[in-house]
Amino acid sequence: MDIPPPTVADVLAAQRRIEGLVERTPASTYTELDRLADDAGASGARLVIKHENLQRTGAFKARGALNLLLQMSDDARRRGIVGYSTGNHAQALAYAARHVGAPCTIVMPMAPNPVKERAVRSLGADVVLHGDRLEDACAHAERLAADRSARLVSAADEPDLVAGVATATLELLQQRPDLDVLVVPVGGGSGAGAACLVAAAVAPRVRVVGVQAAASSAAHDSWRAGELLTRPNATRAEGLAVGRGFALTQRILRAHLSDFLLVDDDAITRAQRAYLTAARTVAEGAGAAALAAVLTHPALFAGARTGVVCSGGNASEAELRRALAST
């Protein structure tokens, strides 16, 4: 089914709807991060970090989940929702479901990030661990939703979710209207698709660049091929561990995305270290991917005022130890 993308009017309505339920997160600059970018070859780049790692639930996805659940009917809320996620989408759905009083079940792959699993459970959701990959969790979630007559909430093919997520880019462009380029991490693509929608409407001169882990390149490869593809899904950055392209977000990305870059897992880990040491910022792997792209592909950002989305901060202890040990 061809799902129409949300409009800027939908984004503005979402901003009003979720006001007071989410944080207006900082857009900050750091001299040390600029120095690291300059040393990497991005001469004259000036980075502006959008701190969605400081969002409620520790990631940008809370915006989308709230916008979606606040529009559900009372009957749909009573029947509840089922989601599938490696963590941040799960926490967002659990948070929003608790706010509106809806039952929530989340299917996660086996051995999830323990920080994220604990957070989902503490928000009152039922957690089901199933399969080794997100694709396995998705298939099981589909079965559970059908058995329970519950609302299955996709990780990306949800216009209301994308509209809610887009409020982060709207905020950033209000905070820093002088940006030249915006770099956004991509798993399913809701964040990058949302950024594209807003930038195209209110700041068309801003280039939006997507970033995905090379070890889980389904969205990148789908965008370049112009068709939905599946790919091996092996990145250790679980927020980017998505093995297929999604129709809605790919439609938006094909229309508006300026470029799509890949970074390897070690580059992501080094970017996590850069955040920790140069900005005193905790970023999970997905949250560090945009910075990793700047440091890995520096020529693309030289001389540019560059918005860098730190999409989440829900890093495990093992992630942080690995980051601090990296060189």
mmCIF file of C-alpha atoms in Angstrom:
data_model
loop_
_atom_site.group_PDB
_atom_site.id
_atom_site.type_symbol
_atom_site.label_atom_id
_atom_site.label_comp_id
_atom_site.label_asym_id
_atom_site.label_seq_id
_atom_site.Cartn_x
_atom_site.Cartn_y
_atom_site.Cartn_z
ATOM 1 C CA MET A 1 0.000 0.000 0.000
ATOM 2 C CA ASP A 2 1.296 3.454 -0.930
ATOM 3 C CA ILE A 3 1.363 5.445 2.304
ATOM 4 C CA PRO A 4 1.236 9.229 1.791
ATOM 5 C CA PRO A 5 3.900 11.161 3.690
ATOM 6 C CA PRO A 6 2.929 13.739 6.281
ATOM 7 C CA THR A 7 2.851 17.414 5.374
ATOM 8 C CA VAL A 8 4.446 20.385 7.110
ATOM 9 C CA ALA A 9 0.966 21.201 8.428
ATOM 10 C CA ASP A 10 1.024 17.775 10.105
ATOM 11 C CA VAL A 11 4.396 18.604 11.641
ATOM 12 C CA LEU A 12 3.141 21.920 13.006
ATOM 13 C CA ALA A 13 0.073 20.171 14.436
ATOM 14 C CA ALA A 14 2.364 17.571 16.015
ATOM 15 C CA GLN A 15 4.473 20.304 17.593
ATOM 16 C CA ARG A 16 1.380 21.758 19.250
ATOM 17 C CA ARG A 17 0.080 18.325 20.246
ATOM 18 C CA ILE A 18 3.218 17.129 22.035
ATOM 19 C CA GLU A 19 4.250 20.458 23.542
ATOM 20 C CA GLY A 20 5.071 19.992 27.213
ATOM 21 C CA LEU A 21 5.386 16.234 26.788
ATOM 22 C CA VAL A 22 8.822 16.376 25.172
ATOM 23 C CA GLU A 23 11.944 18.428 25.744
ATOM 24 C CA ARG A 24 13.052 21.284 23.525
ATOM 25 C CA THR A 25 16.550 19.852 23.325
ATOM 26 C CA PRO A 26 19.689 22.009 23.070
ATOM 27 C CA ALA A 27 21.539 22.769 19.845
ATOM 28 C CA SER A 28 25.085 23.221 21.118
ATOM 29 C CA THR A 29 28.559 23.954 19.804
ATOM 30 C CA TYR A 30 31.877 22.606 21.098
ATOM 31 C CA THR A 31 35.293 24.013 20.267
ATOM 32 C CA GLU A 32 36.928 20.630 20.762
ATOM 33 C CA LEU A 33 34.572 18.879 18.327
ATOM 34 C CA ASP A 34 35.292 21.587 15.743
ATOM 35 C CA ARG A 35 39.004 20.987 16.285
ATOM 36 C CA LEU A 36 38.582 17.245 15.766
ATOM 37 C CA ALA A 37 36.633 17.875 12.561
ATOM 38 C CA ASP A 38 39.297 20.280 11.364
ATOM 39 C CA ASP A 39 42.073 17.768 12.166
ATOM 40 C CA ALA A 40 40.156 15.104 10.222
ATOM 41 C CA GLY A 41 40.098 17.314 7.129
ATOM 42 C CA ALA A 42 36.814 19.207 7.470
ATOM 43 C CA SER A 43 38.659 22.519 7.435
ATOM 44 C CA GLY A 44 36.533 25.395 8.681
ATOM 45 C CA ALA A 45 33.545 23.199 9.557
ATOM 46 C CA ARG A 46 31.462 24.410 12.485
ATOM 47 C CA LEU A 47 29.355 21.722 14.139
ATOM 48 C CA VAL A 48 26.025 22.246 15.872
ATOM 49 C CA ILE A 49 24.943 19.220 17.913
ATOM 50 C CA LYS A 50 21.209 18.629 18.280
ATOM 51 C CA HIS A 51 21.026 16.824 21.604
ATOM 52 C CA GLU A 52 18.160 14.391 21.215
ATOM 53 C CA ASN A 53 20.134 12.155 23.563
ATOM 54 C CA LEU A 54 18.655 14.475 26.222
ATOM 55 C CA GLN A 55 15.105 13.820 25.057
ATOM 56 C CA ARG A 56 12.660 11.972 27.299
ATOM 57 C CA THR A 57 13.407 8.233 27.027
ATOM 58 C CA GLY A 58 16.888 9.271 25.873
ATOM 59 C CA ALA A 59 16.146 9.442 22.146
ATOM 60 C CA PHE A 60 14.268 11.375 19.476
ATOM 61 C CA LYS A 61 11.622 8.698 18.965
ATOM 62 C CA ALA A 62 9.517 9.822 21.918
ATOM 63 C CA ARG A 63 8.261 12.658 19.720
ATOM 64 C CA GLY A 64 6.826 10.335 17.109
ATOM 65 C CA ALA A 65 5.298 7.814 19.475
ATOM 66 C CA LEU A 66 3.449 10.495 21.417
ATOM 67 C CA ASN A 67 2.102 12.114 18.286
ATOM 68 C CA LEU A 68 0.800 8.761 17.058
ATOM 69 C CA LEU A 69 -0.798 7.509 20.264
ATOM 70 C CA LEU A 70 -2.392 10.837 21.134
ATOM 71 C CA GLN A 71 -4.412 10.545 17.917
ATOM 72 C CA MET A 72 -5.613 6.988 18.454
ATOM 73 C CA SER A 73 -9.276 6.432 19.297
ATOM 74 C CA ASP A 74 -10.325 5.370 22.788
ATOM 75 C CA ASP A 75 -11.250 1.926 21.434
ATOM 76 C CA ALA A 76 -7.867 1.499 19.757
ATOM 77 C CA ARG A 77 -6.115 2.511 22.957
ATOM 78 C CA ARG A 78 -8.103 -0.049 24.951
ATOM 79 C CA ARG A 79 -6.991 -2.792 22.548
ATOM 80 C CA GLY A 80 -3.422 -1.653 22.906
ATOM 81 C CA ILE A 81 -0.346 -1.574 20.727
ATOM 82 C CA VAL A 82 2.391 -3.980 19.737
ATOM 83 C CA GLY A 83 5.798 -2.814 18.563
ATOM 84 C CA TYR A 84 9.116 -4.349 17.550
ATOM 85 C CA SER A 85 12.406 -2.666 18.249
ATOM 86 C CA THR A 86 16.026 -2.936 19.302
ATOM 87 C CA GLY A 87 15.289 -0.377 21.974
ATOM 88 C CA ASN A 88 14.610 3.310 21.337
ATOM 89 C CA HIS A 89 11.373 2.825 19.389
ATOM 90 C CA ALA A 90 10.357 0.414 22.142
ATOM 91 C CA GLN A 91 10.991 2.937 24.906
ATOM 92 C CA ALA A 92 9.128 5.628 22.989
ATOM 93 C CA LEU A 93 6.063 3.428 22.505
ATOM 94 C CA ALA A 94 6.103 2.337 26.148
ATOM 95 C CA TYR A 95 6.389 5.950 27.302
ATOM 96 C CA ALA A 96 3.562 7.144 25.066
ATOM 97 C CA ALA A 97 1.363 4.161 25.906
ATOM 98 C CA ARG A 98 1.760 4.818 29.624
ATOM 99 C CA HIS A 99 0.824 8.464 29.050
ATOM 100 C CA VAL A 100 -2.443 7.589 27.270
ATOM 101 C CA GLY A 101 -3.225 4.472 29.342
ATOM 102 C CA ALA A 102 -2.858 1.919 26.544
ATOM 103 C CA PRO A 103 -1.528 -1.626 26.981
ATOM 104 C CA CYS A 104 1.824 -2.023 25.241
ATOM 105 C CA THR A 105 3.752 -5.112 24.191
ATOM 106 C CA ILE A 106 7.235 -4.836 22.708
ATOM 107 C CA VAL A 107 9.030 -7.613 20.867
ATOM 108 C CA MET A 108 12.808 -7.287 21.007
ATOM 109 C CA PRO A 109 15.474 -9.575 19.533
ATOM 110 C CA MET A 110 17.169 -11.876 22.009
ATOM 111 C CA ALA A 111 20.012 -10.374 24.095
ATOM 112 C CA PRO A 112 18.974 -6.716 23.695
ATOM 113 C CA ASN A 113 20.872 -3.745 25.073
ATOM 114 C CA PRO A 114 20.195 -4.226 28.808
ATOM 115 C CA VAL A 115 19.858 -0.480 29.409
ATOM 116 C CA LYS A 116 17.066 -0.280 26.851
ATOM 117 C CA GLU A 117 15.338 -3.475 27.951
ATOM 118 C CA ARG A 118 15.233 -2.345 31.584
ATOM 119 C CA ALA A 119 13.879 1.038 30.545
ATOM 120 C CA VAL A 120 11.068 -0.510 28.484
ATOM 121 C CA ARG A 121 10.034 -2.763 31.348
ATOM 122 C CA SER A 122 10.181 0.092 33.864
ATOM 123 C CA LEU A 123 7.784 2.078 31.686
ATOM 124 C CA GLY A 124 5.203 -0.664 32.141
ATOM 125 C CA ALA A 125 5.364 -2.462 28.807
ATOM 126 C CA ASP A 126 5.365 -6.232 28.409
ATOM 127 C CA VAL A 127 8.616 -7.314 26.764
ATOM 128 C CA VAL A 128 8.832 -10.423 24.603
ATOM 129 C CA LEU A 129 12.291 -11.543 23.469
ATOM 130 C CA HIS A 130 12.172 -13.346 20.140
ATOM 131 C CA GLY A 131 14.679 -14.171 17.410
ATOM 132 C CA ASP A 132 18.212 -13.068 16.702
ATOM 133 C CA ARG A 133 17.413 -10.130 14.399
ATOM 134 C CA LEU A 134 14.950 -7.263 14.199
ATOM 135 C CA GLU A 135 13.278 -8.992 11.239
ATOM 136 C CA ASP A 136 12.458 -11.989 13.469
ATOM 137 C CA ALA A 137 11.036 -9.696 16.131
ATOM 138 C CA CYS A 138 8.926 -7.917 13.519
ATOM 139 C CA ALA A 139 7.363 -11.143 12.257
ATOM 140 C CA HIS A 140 6.502 -12.221 15.804
ATOM 141 C CA ALA A 141 5.040 -8.799 16.611
ATOM 142 C CA GLU A 142 2.791 -9.045 13.560
ATOM 143 C CA ARG A 143 1.442 -12.367 14.815
ATOM 144 C CA LEU A 144 0.854 -11.061 18.333
ATOM 145 C CA ALA A 145 -0.966 -7.963 17.084
ATOM 146 C CA ALA A 146 -3.246 -10.047 14.883
ATOM 147 C CA ASP A 147 -4.026 -12.483 17.715
ATOM 148 C CA ARG A 148 -4.883 -9.639 20.106
ATOM 149 C CA SER A 149 -6.581 -7.269 17.662
ATOM 150 C CA ALA A 150 -4.006 -4.717 18.778
ATOM 151 C CA ARG A 151 -2.461 -1.899 16.750
ATOM 152 C CA LEU A 152 0.898 -2.919 15.253
ATOM 153 C CA VAL A 153 3.142 0.155 15.198
ATOM 154 C CA SER A 154 5.791 0.058 12.505
ATOM 155 C CA ALA A 155 9.259 1.424 13.174
ATOM 156 C CA ALA A 156 9.045 3.682 10.107
ATOM 157 C CA ASP A 157 5.941 3.256 7.916
ATOM 158 C CA GLU A 158 3.830 5.552 10.121
ATOM 159 C CA PRO A 159 3.040 9.099 8.912
ATOM 160 C CA ASP A 160 2.043 10.267 12.403
ATOM 161 C CA LEU A 161 5.296 8.943 13.804
ATOM 162 C CA VAL A 162 7.341 10.732 11.128
ATOM 163 C CA ALA A 163 5.425 13.971 11.705
ATOM 164 C CA GLY A 164 6.187 13.826 15.414
ATOM 165 C CA VAL A 165 9.851 13.065 14.848
ATOM 166 C CA ALA A 166 10.024 15.995 12.412
ATOM 167 C CA THR A 167 9.463 18.423 15.277
ATOM 168 C CA ALA A 168 13.129 17.913 16.226
ATOM 169 C CA THR A 169 14.304 19.304 12.889
ATOM 170 C CA LEU A 170 11.793 22.136 13.083
ATOM 171 C CA GLU A 171 13.236 23.055 16.491
ATOM 172 C CA LEU A 172 16.804 22.861 15.223
ATOM 173 C CA LEU A 173 16.133 25.149 12.269
ATOM 174 C CA GLN A 174 14.454 27.608 14.629
ATOM 175 C CA GLN A 175 17.466 27.458 16.965
ATOM 176 C CA ARG A 176 20.115 27.580 14.198
ATOM 177 C CA PRO A 177 18.653 29.016 10.990
ATOM 178 C CA ASP A 178 22.139 29.465 9.506
ATOM 179 C CA LEU A 179 22.857 25.773 8.887
ATOM 180 C CA ASP A 180 24.280 24.681 5.529
ATOM 181 C CA VAL A 181 23.910 20.935 5.980
ATOM 182 C CA LEU A 182 22.156 18.564 8.379
ATOM 183 C CA VAL A 183 23.551 15.078 9.069
ATOM 184 C CA VAL A 184 21.086 12.484 10.371
ATOM 185 C CA PRO A 185 21.576 8.816 11.338
ATOM 186 C CA VAL A 186 19.407 6.263 9.565
ATOM 187 C CA GLY A 187 18.035 2.936 10.736
ATOM 188 C CA GLY A 188 14.501 2.699 9.381
ATOM 189 C CA GLY A 189 14.726 6.296 8.202
ATOM 190 C CA SER A 190 12.069 8.108 10.230
ATOM 191 C CA GLY A 191 14.545 10.711 11.508
ATOM 192 C CA ALA A 192 16.144 11.407 8.149
ATOM 193 C CA GLY A 193 12.816 11.359 6.325
ATOM 194 C CA ALA A 194 11.407 13.803 8.854
ATOM 195 C CA ALA A 195 14.443 16.069 8.458
ATOM 196 C CA CYS A 196 14.009 16.029 4.693
ATOM 197 C CA LEU A 197 10.341 17.018 4.902
ATOM 198 C CA VAL A 198 10.997 19.978 7.176
ATOM 199 C CA ALA A 199 14.138 21.219 5.428
ATOM 200 C CA ALA A 200 12.508 21.063 2.001
ATOM 201 C CA ALA A 201 9.587 23.138 3.237
ATOM 202 C CA VAL A 202 11.220 25.769 5.438
ATOM 203 C CA ALA A 203 14.952 25.756 4.582
ATOM 204 C CA PRO A 204 15.417 24.324 1.086
ATOM 205 C CA ARG A 205 19.024 25.506 0.886
ATOM 206 C CA VAL A 206 19.973 23.098 3.722
ATOM 207 C CA ARG A 207 21.372 19.825 2.438
ATOM 208 C CA VAL A 208 20.218 16.743 4.368
ATOM 209 C CA VAL A 209 22.693 13.872 4.489
ATOM 210 C CA GLY A 210 21.791 10.416 5.805
ATOM 211 C CA VAL A 211 24.256 8.111 7.556
ATOM 212 C CA GLN A 212 23.981 4.368 8.059
ATOM 213 C CA ALA A 213 26.251 1.652 9.411
ATOM 214 C CA ALA A 214 28.025 -0.196 6.605
ATOM 215 C CA ALA A 215 27.305 -3.492 8.355
ATOM 216 C CA SER A 216 23.521 -2.843 8.098
ATOM 217 C CA SER A 217 23.116 -0.933 4.848
ATOM 218 C CA ALA A 218 19.550 -1.747 3.770
ATOM 219 C CA ALA A 219 18.223 1.835 3.770
ATOM 220 C CA HIS A 220 21.343 3.179 2.038
ATOM 221 C CA ASP A 221 21.256 0.493 -0.628
ATOM 222 C CA SER A 222 17.488 0.858 -1.110
ATOM 223 C CA TRP A 223 17.911 4.604 -1.649
ATOM 224 C CA ARG A 224 20.699 4.171 -4.169
ATOM 225 C CA ALA A 225 18.855 1.390 -6.035
ATOM 226 C CA GLY A 226 15.473 3.144 -6.020
ATOM 227 C CA GLU A 227 13.738 0.026 -4.679
ATOM 228 C CA LEU A 228 13.199 -1.631 -1.314
ATOM 229 C CA LEU A 229 15.998 -4.073 -0.524
ATOM 230 C CA THR A 230 16.987 -6.360 2.320
ATOM 231 C CA ARG A 231 20.599 -6.589 3.421
ATOM 232 C CA PRO A 232 22.665 -8.398 6.071
ATOM 233 C CA ASN A 233 22.110 -6.783 9.438
ATOM 234 C CA ALA A 234 25.274 -7.064 11.491
ATOM 235 C CA THR A 235 26.119 -3.651 12.994
ATOM 236 C CA ARG A 236 26.761 -3.540 16.723
ATOM 237 C CA ALA A 237 25.019 -0.120 16.829
ATOM 238 C CA GLU A 238 21.621 -1.611 17.573
ATOM 239 C CA GLY A 239 19.749 1.596 16.815
ATOM 240 C CA LEU A 240 20.917 1.237 13.214
ATOM 241 C CA ALA A 241 20.400 -2.540 13.037
ATOM 242 C CA VAL A 242 17.617 -2.605 10.467
ATOM 243 C CA GLY A 243 17.797 -5.107 7.645
ATOM 244 C CA ARG A 244 15.303 -3.704 5.144
ATOM 245 C CA GLY A 245 14.116 -0.496 3.573
ATOM 246 C CA PHE A 246 10.722 0.974 4.518
ATOM 247 C CA ALA A 247 8.335 2.247 1.849
ATOM 248 C CA LEU A 248 7.262 5.524 3.457
ATOM 249 C CA THR A 249 10.665 6.765 4.537
ATOM 250 C CA GLN A 250 12.330 5.660 1.304
ATOM 251 C CA ARG A 251 9.746 7.626 -0.675
ATOM 252 C CA ILE A 252 10.621 10.769 1.288
ATOM 253 C CA LEU A 253 14.380 10.164 1.108
ATOM 254 C CA ARG A 254 14.307 9.629 -2.656
ATOM 255 C CA ALA A 255 12.495 12.931 -3.093
ATOM 256 C CA HIS A 256 14.667 15.095 -0.843
ATOM 257 C CA LEU A 257 17.854 13.488 0.513
ATOM 258 C CA SER A 258 21.037 15.144 -0.750
ATOM 259 C CA ASP A 259 23.449 12.290 -0.034
ATOM 260 C CA PHE A 260 23.664 9.016 1.867
ATOM 261 C CA LEU A 261 26.900 7.914 3.523
ATOM 262 C CA LEU A 262 28.129 4.717 5.148
ATOM 263 C CA VAL A 263 30.407 4.475 8.181
ATOM 264 C CA ASP A 264 31.921 1.386 9.763
ATOM 265 C CA ASP A 265 31.312 0.332 13.339
ATOM 266 C CA ASP A 266 34.801 1.288 14.499
ATOM 267 C CA ALA A 267 34.282 4.837 13.190
ATOM 268 C CA ILE A 268 31.040 5.003 15.168
ATOM 269 C CA THR A 269 32.842 3.868 18.314
ATOM 270 C CA ARG A 270 35.528 6.525 17.797
ATOM 271 C CA ALA A 271 32.788 9.140 17.417
ATOM 272 C CA GLN A 272 31.288 7.981 20.722
ATOM 273 C CA ARG A 273 34.691 8.566 22.296
ATOM 274 C CA ALA A 274 34.842 12.028 20.709
ATOM 275 C CA TYR A 275 31.493 12.894 22.243
ATOM 276 C CA LEU A 276 32.591 11.656 25.652
ATOM 277 C CA THR A 277 35.952 13.412 25.705
ATOM 278 C CA ALA A 278 35.318 16.579 23.672
ATOM 279 C CA ALA A 279 31.692 17.337 24.559
ATOM 280 C CA ARG A 280 31.090 15.374 27.775
ATOM 281 C CA THR A 281 28.167 13.791 25.961
ATOM 282 C CA VAL A 282 26.920 10.202 26.165
ATOM 283 C CA ALA A 283 25.865 8.967 22.737
ATOM 284 C CA GLU A 284 24.846 5.441 21.855
ATOM 285 C CA GLY A 285 26.150 4.007 18.586
ATOM 286 C CA ALA A 286 23.281 5.288 16.481
ATOM 287 C CA GLY A 287 23.536 8.661 18.188
ATOM 288 C CA ALA A 288 27.221 8.946 17.226
ATOM 289 C CA ALA A 289 26.804 7.904 13.585
ATOM 290 C CA ALA A 290 26.261 11.424 12.225
ATOM 291 C CA LEU A 291 29.437 12.675 13.892
ATOM 292 C CA ALA A 292 31.253 9.606 12.583
ATOM 293 C CA ALA A 293 30.214 10.612 9.062
ATOM 294 C CA VAL A 294 31.692 14.099 9.468
ATOM 295 C CA LEU A 295 34.972 12.654 10.729
ATOM 296 C CA THR A 296 35.054 9.895 8.076
ATOM 297 C CA HIS A 297 33.988 11.972 5.050
ATOM 298 C CA PRO A 298 35.450 15.355 6.053
ATOM 299 C CA ALA A 299 35.755 16.896 2.592
ATOM 300 C CA LEU A 300 31.953 16.970 2.311
ATOM 301 C CA PHE A 301 31.668 19.250 5.347
ATOM 302 C CA ALA A 302 34.657 21.562 5.025
ATOM 303 C CA GLY A 303 33.672 25.178 5.593
ATOM 304 C CA ALA A 304 30.057 24.274 6.333
ATOM 305 C CA ARG A 305 27.870 25.088 9.327
ATOM 306 C CA THR A 306 26.838 21.502 9.974
ATOM 307 C CA GLY A 307 23.946 20.317 12.093
ATOM 308 C CA VAL A 308 24.763 16.926 13.619
ATOM 309 C CA VAL A 309 21.890 14.958 15.132
ATOM 310 C CA CYS A 310 22.887 13.068 18.271
ATOM 311 C CA SER A 311 19.762 10.951 18.111
ATOM 312 C CA GLY A 312 20.094 8.934 21.311
ATOM 313 C CA GLY A 313 22.120 8.419 24.449
ATOM 314 C CA ASN A 314 21.028 4.974 25.629
ATOM 315 C CA ALA A 315 24.474 3.376 25.527
ATOM 316 C CA SER A 316 25.246 0.187 27.392
ATOM 317 C CA GLU A 317 28.177 -0.049 29.793
ATOM 318 C CA ALA A 318 29.977 -2.291 27.295
ATOM 319 C CA GLU A 319 29.553 0.339 24.574
ATOM 320 C CA LEU A 320 31.022 3.064 26.741
ATOM 321 C CA ARG A 321 33.975 0.921 27.795
ATOM 322 C CA ARG A 322 34.672 0.072 24.159
ATOM 323 C CA ALA A 323 34.460 3.727 23.187
ATOM 324 C CA LEU A 324 36.877 4.861 25.873
ATOM 325 C CA ALA A 325 39.324 2.124 24.854
ATOM 326 C CA SER A 326 39.215 3.126 21.169
ATOM 327 C CA THR A 327 41.946 5.152 19.470
#
